[in-house]
Amino acid sequence: MKSIKKVLLLGSGALKIGEAGEFDYSGSQALKALREEGIETILINPNIATVQTSEGVADHIYFLPVTPYFVERVIQREQPDGIMLAFGGQTALNCGVELYRSGVLEKYNLQVLGTPVQAIMDTEDRELFVDKLNEINVKTISSEACENVEQARKAADRLGYPVILRAAYALGGLGSGFCDNEEELNRLAEKAFSFSPQVLVEKSLKGWKEVEYEVVRDRFDNCITVCNMENFDPLGIHTGESIVIAPSQTLTNAEYHKLRELSIRIVRHVGIVGECNVQYAFDPQSEDYRVIEVNARLSRSSALASKATGYPLAFVAAKLGLGYGLFDLKNSVTKTTSAFFEPALDYVVCKIPRWDLGKFRGVDRELGSSMKSVGEVMAIGRTFEEVIQKGLRMIGQGMHGFVDNKEIKIDNVDAALREPTDKRIFVIEKAFAAGYTIDQVHELTKIDRWFLQKLYRIHQTDRELHACTSINVLDNALLRKAKVQGFTDFQIARAVGMENEMDIEKAIMAVRARRKQLGIVPCVKQIDTLAAEYPAQTNYLYLTYSGVAHDIHFENDKRSVVVLGSGAYRIGSSVEFDWCGVQALATIRKEGYRSVMINYNPETVSTDYDMCDRLYFDELTFERVMDILDLECPYGVIVSTGGQIPNNLAMRLDAEHVNLLGTQAKYIDNAEDREKFSAMLNRIGVDQPEWSALTSMDDIQEFIGRVGFPVLVRPSYVLSGAAMNVCSNQDELERFLKLAANVSKKHPVVVSRFLQHAKEVEMDAVAKDGEIIAYAISEHIEFAGVHSGDATIQFPPQKLYVETARRIKKISKQIAKELHISGPFNIQYLARENDIKVIECNLRASRSFPFVSKVLKINLIELATRIMLGLPVEKPAKSLFDLDYVGIKASQFSFNRLQKADPVLGVDMASTGEVGCLGDDSRTALLKAMLSVGHRIPRKNILLSTGNGKQKAEMLAASAMLRDHGYKLFATPGTSRYLTENGIENTLVHWPSEAPQQPQAIDMLHNHEIDLVVNVPKNLSTGELTNGYKIRRAAIDLNVPLITNARLASAFIYAFCTVKPEELEIRSWQEF
Amino acid sequence: MRNVTLILDDGTKFHGQSFGYEAPVAGEVVFNTAMMGYPESLTDPSYAGQLMALTYPLVGNYGVPPFTVGEDGLATFMESDRIYASAIIVSDYSEQYSHWNAVESLADWLKREKVPGITGIDTRELTKVLREHGVMMGKIVFDDEPDNVPEAQYAGVNYVARVSCREVVRYNEGKGLKKVVLVDCGVKNNIIRCLLKRGVEVIRVPWNYDFNDMEFDGLFLANGPGDPDTCVEAVQNIRKFLENERVRPCMGICMGNQLLSKAAGASIYKLKYGHRSHNQPVRMVGTNRCFVTSQNHGYAVDSRTLPADWEPYFVNMNDGSNEGVRHKSRPWFSAQFHPEACSGPVDTEFLFDEFVKLL
């Protein structure tokens, strides 16, 4: 190999369903491996919240779209010798293949490090792939590649229904699905062809087991399989949607090694250099198998396998890409043994996906071959019962494990078992309770009996606990059995009926005291890759009740600081909190303390065992955190860098006299508790939107009578659908409250006045003893009403009155002082003219901390951590007013994965990720950001439906600009009329309800005649199957860019009309 | 389930429950880090006299396959005709099982073959004790029969003599194929299967049988339990073979590697805690070729004592110990690991091809 001095690595961009935090982890590891070799690194990734785009990870970081155009421009500028395509998911891989095909890689003499592009293409193109595997007698699922719907229909007839459709070159099963009949096929095929020119029709093997292997190969042809994994859910559910167990549990030695040998044969034949994932369908009644697919890159599964085994796949893959052999590398856990080995686990891990389907209106909840989950958790333990119960708690949807949850309502248990949804595992428990046998559940779900037997054991133990009347008579052996099976103190307290006698928190403490007295406490075990055969040099830890001794020794010297992580990625809490956690850990280490992390998200960098001195890969429940703190006896605990989960623990930890670093728990409570916070604002004379917590319809009417519509309604008990809604009139209010909420004394509804046409402004800051040390004020492009997590944010603010900024600063100072803040905090403001209102205040780092830190080039978390450690800090010399560039944060939506969901923005957050781009002015920054989240500069035709009168007026200037720049405008009736009245020529197109009048907007979308859809809903609440919904949904399903907010649309149009792509600055972060 | 205690020679105790045959037992306590393959391991004669602790906690999941016999006269799914390990020690025995090919549970099988099995043991902690101290003798005692304490000895006992066949057995006989004498020190069925699959006649002889006068084309030295220094007669026979002026190919596995090395003049030592797993990395000496191997041995060849015309063939990439030897000019080689796998990875099965090619 030629000597490599400078390497370009492609990231995966914004987090989206199917491509999430795992690639921050993969990329960070690869960059670490390159750095260790003294290689200069260039990273292209617009995802500003990631760890990999932090100082010191790569030498040159470009916050630019990972598309061939921008990548080529960076290559031209930087002239690297090598490029790595395997660490940025499907985005990077597709981009790399395009650059190879168009000759760019050759033109710049750029060597692809790792798996050659031809091998990637062999695995991505279904026909090439099948041919390739046929050459070595490996069976694939018989499928036919089709180029149009007619061909697909014929193929399905030949294969026989049910069939599965897959779009080639699409990540995470986008555009894929099952079809039981021709009608379903027609519908799905059209959608699939909009994502890919090639669609595969294949025979469905529903009910087979699904098993995966992670394989590593070096250029000397040495191969290892690092991990295998078995899906709990049988074939038919995308592996990203499935509960996954590692290692496999139901395969015999012969089966395991048959598939292992096939994996190695495939990987050798394809010519992988680095890491690769092979997925199998496996017959539950014989040793028959089919290869489903091969991913010639790091994947979600490889990130999971890395965490499950302790084998750093991405790090090793990067080294192999540079030409090393596996025999050259050491096992990074033992540091003495070879990296050429296959980890032996002495524990079991369970991955459970985290869905947020409740956030989307109208979304199809059934799980299938396309991915919908937004995050995942991994539980480690020494029994299956323990890991499944841990995992079900970790997903953070209010469940306490497999049993003792709040009742879920299921009308038809059989149907709910047969047709999997995000709730199916809880339906299994319901079925057991209703007397279903394991065989019956197996028949309905096809889940292997072994898993069901284990779940049944949990159910049985729960029955035994229920038979006990008091904790005091609870048998020692039963209590221990329950703990070994992963029951929490909460579940035990509930099962023995203690809730009826006392406050549940008291009950939990009573169970805790009782079992401690009986010596029933968990053990800390190490993940060491070799099942204790060799000593481990790292502290990658978990807790279990199946053990008699700890693997580590506790110092008890009060020199460690525990950081609580952020848990599963979900809508509203994702990679940004991982960044915050990692920065806190780094600062703690730098200041001479031992850093300790507790977190359980396998997609994160914070759960990489070399980021801290001790990693507890375990639950963030009060019980487990206390278990760890009891052993660790740290100097203190940081709860303010991991989002809401640790924040919510503050009060209870404080009650147990845990030393919380930073702002005191009572002040956190003062900010979290609506009543207390409100009282404080009144006391210091700060305004807020009027609100009230109401318990009856009459009270609600009375309140609205006073403040008027629209109002923001937040139920405390959600029946279905989104948790928050804006209601503009009586009709909407009644419908929402009837459908979605239950108003009662026990479940009050918070109603607040909703300010229209107000700006939303964010204050991210760090304070010490109530005095602000550093701050960042940023401004939303959209008006209030779009959740701050979905809004497009510019920093520094570009269109804010100086006076507004000054007032916000002043109010923030008052609040910081009043709450004695020490550490990070965030306040959200509404501003109309110079009238300022506080919406909310969080005494923790917010979602925008990495964005503002990186734009400002001041690491606010490092500063906050130093303050929390009690170290002296100085106010930074520069402020946001000194910046001569602009940062824009734009949101990534994943509506294309969420069938039937209305892709409209509201007060509840819907985005799955974000990007942040820099520019000399807001136009270039916005354009880069919008292109990074999947928008395209339209070629010719734009479809406009611009909402109500005020919104139409807002869009007028932009519409004129489009016309002036030669765009052809199509508009629905109201908009068309308005544009014509204002002298803007346009073509009238009809709403779906106006059929058969022609031309139909929907037809134009189906014919791919529209390049951009601007569809602004008329009001803030969303109806069901309206015209607007149909157009928006068609745009998403047919992969046409869609904007639903007038202000964002205007800003985007202004940007692309006045800036040409070649005028966009290609400059690294460091150069701004 | 009755409560039991595992007592190690250094006094360390582990408490658990019995799920197998209910009788106290003693033996050498060893750990195995393989994550599957308990039917194969239990029937591997090399585990004779040992209490086998599995570090992978969940055991019994897929039950036990039937004891059917194939056309070759060998058990279809097992490595011999019975369980050889003295006991199995696990963390979380799965009382129920699920597999299309299973006919009984692990517990039922253990009871049928009168082999104790215990669960609820922290086998990770047990492994750490063995790692620090080295393998030890241990006893499983039933808590309700504290005086019923078994005794056993491992070191110096010739386990090979206990597990080897008693008379000559021929496979693929009379088909005019090349003849391979297989010295049965406790051979696993899959070694025989691997040879038969490659079209040779196998003449299986007892461990101490002098095969030198027989008519054969190649010699195969099988695996087996215990201390190779107790197999004096086998070593003598092999030495005679090596000294024969008619040079014929020879391959050895595990105990076979040790016996061949001893016959060549090298010496053997006992490893602190042996290699028992599916993930032992070995490198073919002088090449960049590496293999993941299945292993089960407590003794190793001291490479430094190999005579000048012999050389190490494979080396363990973790601890540098010998993983095979070969003669510099003659067709004699052996592997310390198990190329026949069963259980474990099949990466090195090509060694059988090389042996058969030499015949």
Short mmCIF file of C-alpha atoms in Angstrom, two decimals, chain A residues 249-444:
data_model
loop_
_atom_site.label_atom_id
_atom_site.label_comp_id
_atom_site.label_asym_id
_atom_site.label_seq_id
_atom_site.Cartn_x
_atom_site.Cartn_y
_atom_site.Cartn_z
CA GLN A 249 -29.78 -18.46 22.26
CA THR A 250 -31.57 -21.14 20.30
CA LEU A 251 -28.87 -22.28 17.86
CA THR A 252 -26.94 -25.49 18.41
CA ASN A 253 -23.24 -25.71 17.83
CA ALA A 254 -23.79 -27.16 14.37
CA GLU A 255 -26.17 -24.36 13.40
CA TYR A 256 -24.02 -21.61 14.83
CA HIS A 257 -20.93 -22.81 13.05
CA LYS A 258 -22.68 -23.56 9.80
CA LEU A 259 -23.74 -19.92 9.59
CA ARG A 260 -20.37 -18.72 10.82
CA GLU A 261 -18.56 -20.66 8.14
CA LEU A 262 -20.93 -19.31 5.48
CA SER A 263 -20.32 -15.76 6.71
CA ILE A 264 -16.59 -16.17 6.35
CA ARG A 265 -16.95 -17.77 2.94
CA ILE A 266 -19.08 -14.84 1.77
CA VAL A 267 -16.82 -12.17 3.18
CA ARG A 268 -13.75 -13.73 1.57
CA HIS A 269 -15.45 -14.12 -1.76
CA VAL A 270 -16.80 -10.57 -1.82
CA GLY A 271 -13.42 -9.23 -0.76
CA ILE A 272 -14.32 -7.19 2.31
CA VAL A 273 -11.42 -5.45 4.04
CA GLY A 274 -12.65 -4.28 7.40
CA GLU A 275 -16.05 -5.03 8.84
CA CYS A 276 -19.16 -6.53 7.38
CA ASN A 277 -22.55 -7.74 8.52
CA VAL A 278 -24.29 -10.84 7.18
CA GLN A 279 -27.98 -11.42 7.86
CA TYR A 280 -29.64 -14.80 7.59
CA ALA A 281 -33.10 -16.22 7.58
CA PHE A 282 -32.93 -19.57 9.36
CA ASP A 283 -35.54 -22.27 9.24
CA PRO A 284 -36.83 -23.09 12.73
CA GLN A 285 -37.49 -26.70 11.65
CA SER A 286 -34.22 -27.69 9.95
CA GLU A 287 -30.77 -26.32 9.21
CA ASP A 288 -31.97 -24.61 6.06
CA TYR A 289 -31.04 -20.97 5.63
CA ARG A 290 -31.05 -18.02 3.23
CA VAL A 291 -28.76 -15.03 3.21
CA ILE A 292 -30.93 -11.92 3.49
CA GLU A 293 -28.28 -9.32 2.93
CA VAL A 294 -24.70 -8.31 3.43
CA ASN A 295 -23.77 -4.82 4.62
CA ALA A 296 -20.27 -4.01 3.47
CA ARG A 297 -19.85 -1.28 6.07
CA LEU A 298 -20.18 -0.53 9.73
CA SER A 299 -23.85 -0.68 10.65
CA ARG A 300 -26.24 -0.34 13.54
CA SER A 301 -25.65 -4.01 14.21
CA SER A 302 -21.90 -3.57 14.26
CA ALA A 303 -22.18 -0.77 16.80
CA LEU A 304 -24.36 -3.04 18.88
CA ALA A 305 -21.90 -5.92 18.45
CA SER A 306 -19.05 -3.66 19.57
CA LYS A 307 -20.88 -2.75 22.75
CA ALA A 308 -22.16 -6.28 23.27
CA THR A 309 -18.68 -7.80 23.12
CA GLY A 310 -16.23 -5.01 23.94
CA TYR A 311 -14.58 -5.58 20.57
CA PRO A 312 -14.03 -2.15 18.94
CA LEU A 313 -15.13 -3.05 15.41
CA ALA A 314 -14.87 0.41 13.87
CA PHE A 315 -11.46 1.06 15.36
CA VAL A 316 -10.14 -2.27 14.09
CA ALA A 317 -11.81 -1.83 10.69
CA ALA A 318 -10.07 1.52 10.27
CA LYS A 319 -6.70 -0.02 11.09
CA LEU A 320 -7.31 -2.85 8.64
CA GLY A 321 -8.20 -0.25 6.01
CA LEU A 322 -4.72 1.18 6.46
CA GLY A 323 -3.23 -2.21 5.65
CA TYR A 324 -2.67 -3.80 9.04
CA GLY A 325 -3.31 -7.47 9.65
CA LEU A 326 -5.48 -8.56 12.55
CA PHE A 327 -2.38 -10.23 13.99
CA ASP A 328 -0.69 -6.81 14.25
CA LEU A 329 -3.35 -5.48 16.60
CA LYS A 330 -3.99 -6.06 20.27
CA ASN A 331 -7.23 -6.78 22.06
CA SER A 332 -8.07 -3.33 23.45
CA VAL A 333 -9.59 -4.74 26.65
CA THR A 334 -6.84 -7.09 27.82
CA LYS A 335 -4.07 -5.10 26.05
CA THR A 336 -1.99 -8.29 26.04
CA THR A 337 -3.86 -10.77 23.88
CA SER A 338 -4.39 -10.58 20.13
CA ALA A 339 -7.15 -8.71 18.26
CA PHE A 340 -7.42 -11.81 16.12
CA PHE A 341 -9.92 -13.74 18.22
CA GLU A 342 -13.63 -14.10 18.72
CA PRO A 343 -15.04 -12.69 21.95
CA ALA A 344 -16.43 -15.16 24.46
CA LEU A 345 -19.33 -13.64 26.36
CA ASP A 346 -20.19 -14.69 29.89
CA TYR A 347 -23.36 -12.62 29.95
CA VAL A 348 -26.23 -12.05 27.62
CA VAL A 349 -27.26 -8.79 26.01
CA CYS A 350 -30.60 -7.66 24.75
CA LYS A 351 -31.30 -4.76 22.44
CA ILE A 352 -34.75 -3.24 22.41
CA PRO A 353 -35.80 -0.56 19.95
CA ARG A 354 -37.29 2.68 21.16
CA TRP A 355 -40.25 3.90 19.18
CA ASP A 356 -41.88 7.28 19.38
CA LEU A 357 -44.92 6.52 17.29
CA GLY A 358 -47.10 8.34 19.80
CA LYS A 359 -45.58 11.60 18.60
CA PHE A 360 -47.06 11.25 15.16
CA ARG A 361 -50.61 11.72 14.14
CA GLY A 362 -52.12 9.03 12.01
CA VAL A 363 -48.98 6.92 11.89
CA ASP A 364 -49.28 3.22 11.14
CA ARG A 365 -48.22 1.42 14.32
CA GLU A 366 -47.73 -1.98 12.78
CA LEU A 367 -44.12 -3.12 12.55
CA GLY A 368 -42.80 -4.60 9.37
CA SER A 369 -39.88 -4.68 7.05
CA SER A 370 -39.27 -0.92 7.18
CA MET A 371 -37.72 0.69 10.21
CA LYS A 372 -39.64 3.11 12.42
CA SER A 373 -37.79 3.10 15.71
CA VAL A 374 -35.79 6.18 16.64
CA GLY A 375 -33.35 4.69 19.09
CA GLU A 376 -32.40 1.62 21.03
CA VAL A 377 -31.16 0.38 24.36
CA MET A 378 -28.93 -2.49 25.34
CA ALA A 379 -29.30 -4.40 28.57
CA ILE A 380 -26.57 -6.63 29.97
CA GLY A 381 -27.11 -9.38 32.50
CA ARG A 382 -26.61 -13.01 33.27
CA THR A 383 -30.12 -14.31 32.74
CA PHE A 384 -32.49 -13.66 29.88
CA GLU A 385 -35.18 -12.62 32.33
CA GLU A 386 -32.84 -10.01 33.79
CA VAL A 387 -31.91 -8.44 30.46
CA ILE A 388 -35.38 -8.34 29.00
CA GLN A 389 -36.77 -6.65 32.12
CA LYS A 390 -33.87 -4.22 32.30
CA GLY A 391 -34.29 -3.43 28.62
CA LEU A 392 -38.02 -2.82 28.84
CA ARG A 393 -37.36 -0.28 31.57
CA MET A 394 -34.52 1.34 29.67
CA ILE A 395 -36.64 2.20 26.64
CA GLY A 396 -38.21 4.78 28.89
CA GLN A 397 -41.83 4.51 27.98
CA GLY A 398 -43.13 4.24 31.49
CA MET A 399 -42.79 0.47 31.72
CA HIS A 400 -41.34 -1.18 34.80
CA GLY A 401 -40.27 -4.39 33.11
CA PHE A 402 -42.22 -7.26 31.63
CA VAL A 403 -44.75 -7.30 34.47
CA ASP A 404 -46.34 -4.91 36.95
CA ASN A 405 -46.90 -2.20 34.38
CA LYS A 406 -49.89 0.03 34.07
CA GLU A 407 -52.66 -1.77 32.27
CA ILE A 408 -52.63 -1.45 28.51
CA LYS A 409 -55.90 -1.61 26.64
CA ILE A 410 -56.05 -4.28 23.96
CA ASP A 411 -59.32 -5.10 22.29
CA ASN A 412 -58.24 -8.21 20.48
CA VAL A 413 -55.30 -10.05 22.00
CA ASP A 414 -55.01 -12.56 19.16
CA ALA A 415 -54.79 -9.84 16.55
CA ALA A 416 -52.34 -7.83 18.63
CA LEU A 417 -50.11 -10.90 18.90
CA ARG A 418 -50.38 -11.78 15.24
CA GLU A 419 -49.81 -8.27 13.90
CA PRO A 420 -46.78 -6.89 15.69
CA THR A 421 -46.74 -3.33 16.96
CA ASP A 422 -44.39 -1.49 19.26
CA LYS A 423 -46.40 -2.85 22.20
CA ARG A 424 -46.40 -6.54 21.32
CA ILE A 425 -44.20 -7.77 24.12
CA PHE A 426 -46.62 -6.30 26.62
CA VAL A 427 -49.46 -8.02 24.86
CA ILE A 428 -47.65 -11.31 25.49
CA GLU A 429 -47.81 -10.65 29.22
CA LYS A 430 -51.46 -9.79 28.87
CA ALA A 431 -52.03 -13.05 27.04
CA PHE A 432 -50.27 -15.04 29.78
CA ALA A 433 -52.39 -13.30 32.38
CA ALA A 434 -55.46 -14.23 30.37
CA GLY A 435 -54.44 -17.87 30.42
CA TYR A 436 -52.83 -18.29 27.01
CA THR A 437 -50.30 -21.09 26.87
CA ILE A 438 -46.79 -20.77 25.49
CA ASP A 439 -47.83 -22.82 22.47
CA GLN A 440 -50.77 -20.55 21.75
CA VAL A 441 -48.61 -17.46 21.93
CA HIS A 442 -46.03 -19.17 19.75
CA GLU A 443 -48.61 -20.00 17.12
CA LEU A 444 -49.74 -16.41 16.96
#
